[in-house]
C-alpha positions as a Markdown table, in Angstrom:
| # | Residue | x | y | z |
|---|---|---|---|---|
| 1 | Unk | -3.8 | -21.2 | -1.4 |
| 2 | Unk | -2.9 | -19.7 | -4.7 |
| 3 | Unk | -4.6 | -16.5 | -6.6 |
| 4 | Unk | -7.5 | -17.0 | -8.7 |
| 5 | Unk | -6.2 | -15.1 | -12.0 |
| 6 | Unk | -9.8 | -13.4 | -13.6 |
| 7 | Unk | -9.5 | -11.2 | -17.0 |
| 8 | Unk | -12.0 | -9.5 | -18.4 |
| 9 | Unk | -12.5 | -10.0 | -22.0 |
| 10 | Unk | -14.0 | -8.6 | -25.3 |
| 11 | Unk | -15.1 | -11.5 | -27.9 |
| 12 | Unk | -17.0 | -11.7 | -30.6 |
| 13 | Unk | -20.6 | -13.8 | -31.1 |
| 14 | Unk | -20.6 | -14.3 | -34.4 |
| 15 | Unk | -24.4 | -15.4 | -36.0 |
| 16 | Unk | -26.1 | -16.2 | -39.0 |
| 17 | Unk | -26.1 | -12.6 | -39.7 |
| 18 | Unk | -24.4 | -10.4 | -41.4 |
| 19 | Unk | -23.4 | -8.5 | -37.6 |
| 20 | Unk | -21.1 | -10.1 | -35.2 |
| 21 | Unk | -21.7 | -7.8 | -31.6 |
| 22 | Unk | -18.7 | -8.0 | -29.3 |
| 23 | Unk | -19.8 | -9.3 | -25.7 |
| 24 | Unk | -18.0 | -9.2 | -22.4 |
| 25 | Unk | -16.8 | -12.3 | -21.4 |
| 26 | Unk | -14.2 | -13.8 | -18.0 |
| 27 | Unk | -11.7 | -15.8 | -18.5 |
| 28 | Unk | -11.0 | -17.3 | -15.5 |
| 29 | Unk | -8.4 | -19.9 | -13.3 |
| 30 | Unk | -8.1 | -21.1 | -10.7 |
| 31 | Unk | -4.6 | -23.6 | -9.8 |
| 32 | Unk | -7.0 | -24.9 | -6.5 |
| 33 | Unk | -9.4 | -25.9 | -8.0 |
| 34 | Unk | -8.4 | -27.7 | -10.9 |
| 35 | Unk | -4.7 | -26.8 | -12.3 |
| 36 | Unk | -5.4 | -28.5 | -16.2 |
| 37 | Unk | -9.1 | -26.3 | -16.1 |
| 38 | Unk | -9.7 | -23.0 | -17.6 |
| 39 | Unk | -13.7 | -21.0 | -17.5 |
| 40 | Unk | -15.3 | -18.7 | -20.1 |
| 41 | Unk | -17.6 | -17.2 | -18.1 |
| 42 | Unk | -20.5 | -15.7 | -21.1 |
| 43 | Unk | -23.1 | -13.4 | -20.8 |
| 44 | Unk | -25.8 | -14.4 | -18.4 |
| 45 | Unk | -23.5 | -16.2 | -16.6 |
| 46 | Unk | -23.0 | -19.2 | -18.2 |
| 47 | Unk | -19.5 | -21.4 | -17.7 |
| 48 | Unk | -18.0 | -23.3 | -19.6 |
| 49 | Unk | -15.1 | -25.4 | -18.0 |
| 50 | Unk | -12.3 | -26.8 | -20.0 |
| 51 | Unk | -9.0 | -28.0 | -20.7 |
| 52 | Unk | -6.4 | -25.6 | -20.6 |
| 53 | Unk | -4.5 | -27.3 | -22.8 |
| 54 | Unk | -7.3 | -27.4 | -25.6 |
| 55 | Unk | -6.4 | -23.4 | -25.7 |
| 56 | Unk | -3.2 | -23.5 | -25.7 |
| 57 | Unk | -3.3 | -26.4 | -29.2 |
| 58 | Unk | -6.2 | -24.2 | -30.3 |
| 59 | Unk | -4.2 | -21.0 | -31.2 |
| 60 | Unk | -1.4 | -23.5 | -33.2 |
| 61 | Unk | -4.3 | -26.3 | -35.2 |
| 62 | Unk | -7.6 | -26.8 | -34.8 |
| 63 | Unk | -8.8 | -29.5 | -32.4 |
| 64 | Unk | -12.7 | -30.9 | -30.6 |
| 65 | Unk | -13.1 | -32.1 | -27.3 |
| 66 | Unk | -16.6 | -32.8 | -26.7 |
| 67 | Unk | -19.0 | -29.6 | -26.9 |
| 68 | Unk | -16.1 | -27.5 | -27.5 |
| 69 | Unk | -14.0 | -26.3 | -30.4 |
| 70 | Unk | -11.5 | -23.9 | -30.7 |
| 71 | Unk | -9.5 | -22.6 | -34.1 |
| 72 | Unk | -6.5 | -20.2 | -35.1 |
| 73 | Unk | -8.6 | -18.2 | -37.6 |
| 74 | Unk | -5.2 | -15.6 | -39.4 |
| 75 | Unk | -2.7 | -14.7 | -37.2 |
| 76 | Unk | -4.6 | -12.4 | -34.9 |
| 77 | Unk | -8.3 | -14.4 | -33.4 |
| 78 | Unk | -9.4 | -17.6 | -32.1 |
| 79 | Unk | -12.6 | -19.0 | -32.4 |
| 80 | Unk | -14.1 | -20.8 | -30.0 |
| 81 | Unk | -17.3 | -22.9 | -30.7 |
| 82 | Unk | -19.4 | -24.3 | -27.8 |
| 83 | Unk | -22.4 | -27.1 | -28.6 |
| 84 | Unk | -24.8 | -27.3 | -26.2 |
| 85 | Unk | -28.7 | -28.8 | -25.8 |
| 86 | Unk | -29.6 | -24.9 | -27.0 |
| 87 | Unk | -27.6 | -24.9 | -30.0 |
| 88 | Unk | -24.4 | -23.4 | -30.8 |
| 89 | Unk | -22.9 | -20.1 | -30.0 |
| 90 | Unk | -19.5 | -19.4 | -32.0 |
| 91 | Unk | -17.1 | -16.6 | -31.1 |
| 92 | Unk | -13.8 | -14.8 | -31.9 |
| 93 | Unk | -10.7 | -14.0 | -29.3 |
| 94 | Unk | -7.8 | -12.0 | -29.8 |
| 95 | Unk | -5.3 | -13.9 | -29.8 |
| 96 | Unk | -2.7 | -11.6 | -28.1 |
| 97 | Unk | -5.5 | -11.5 | -24.9 |
| 98 | Unk | -5.6 | -15.4 | -25.0 |
| 99 | Unk | -1.9 | -16.4 | -24.9 |
| 100 | Unk | -1.6 | -13.0 | -22.2 |
| 101 | Unk | -4.0 | -15.8 | -19.9 |
| 102 | Unk | -2.7 | -18.7 | -20.6 |
| 103 | Unk | 0.6 | -17.6 | -20.4 |
| 104 | Unk | 0.3 | -15.9 | -17.0 |
| 105 | Unk | -1.8 | -19.2 | -15.8 |
| 106 | Unk | 1.2 | -21.6 | -16.5 |
| 107 | Unk | 3.1 | -19.7 | -14.2 |
| 108 | Unk | 0.7 | -19.9 | -11.6 |
| 109 | Unk | 0.6 | -23.2 | -12.6 |
| 110 | Unk | 4.9 | -24.0 | -11.8 |
| 111 | Unk | 4.2 | -21.7 | -8.3 |
| 112 | Unk | 1.0 | -23.8 | -7.3 |
| 113 | Unk | 2.0 | -26.3 | -4.7 |
| 114 | Unk | 1.0 | -30.1 | -5.2 |
| 115 | Unk | -2.8 | -30.9 | -4.4 |
| 116 | Unk | -3.6 | -33.9 | -2.2 |
| 117 | Unk | -5.5 | -34.3 | -4.9 |
| 118 | Unk | -8.7 | -33.3 | -2.3 |
| 119 | Unk | -10.5 | -30.6 | -4.5 |
| 120 | Unk | -11.9 | -28.1 | -2.7 |
| 121 | Unk | -15.5 | -27.3 | -1.8 |
| 122 | Unk | -17.0 | -23.7 | -2.3 |
| 123 | Unk | -20.4 | -22.9 | -3.6 |
| 124 | Unk | -21.0 | -21.5 | -7.4 |
| 125 | Unk | -23.0 | -20.7 | -10.0 |
| 126 | Unk | -21.2 | -22.8 | -12.3 |
| 127 | Unk | -21.6 | -26.2 | -13.9 |
| 128 | Unk | -19.4 | -29.5 | -13.4 |
| 129 | Unk | -17.2 | -30.0 | -16.1 |
| 130 | Unk | -14.4 | -32.2 | -17.3 |
| 131 | Unk | -10.7 | -30.9 | -17.5 |
| 132 | Unk | -11.8 | -32.6 | -22.0 |
| 133 | Unk | -15.8 | -31.7 | -21.5 |
| 134 | Unk | -17.8 | -28.4 | -21.1 |
| 135 | Unk | -21.0 | -28.7 | -19.9 |
| 136 | Unk | -23.9 | -25.8 | -20.0 |
| 137 | Unk | -27.0 | -26.0 | -18.3 |
| 138 | Unk | -30.2 | -26.1 | -19.7 |
| 139 | Unk | -32.7 | -23.2 | -20.0 |
| 140 | Unk | -34.2 | -22.8 | -16.6 |
| 141 | Unk | -32.5 | -25.2 | -15.2 |
| 142 | Unk | -30.3 | -24.3 | -12.4 |
| 143 | Unk | -26.6 | -25.0 | -12.7 |
| 144 | Unk | -24.9 | -27.1 | -9.7 |
| 145 | Unk | -21.9 | -27.9 | -8.8 |
| 146 | Unk | -21.1 | -31.8 | -8.2 |
């Protein structure tokens, strides 16, 4: 069993108004769960799971997969846009925070023993997602994992 990498970070929530506001987010990676997936947990416990490569490629060039869009904003910022039935949430991250997190995940992925292909069942409050698309529970609906 490989250790889970968790990093607490700050992002800026971009709104329609003139001001942005900092929000705490959690970055999480578990190679034993899926070595290709990273999680971003937003305030309120909403968890977005998507391919690690999406963030890595988004550091260099705009990319979109399913409900997630990622693009660099200047030399020091990264924008992550998340689409759901509730609307769109846009977050601005410091690139160095994501580079540090992704470097740790790459090191963990290369150190993790190969999986037998059987996913480990664990209780979770996160939503089910593939490595290419993020999902988000509808408001008021309980988050389940499949």
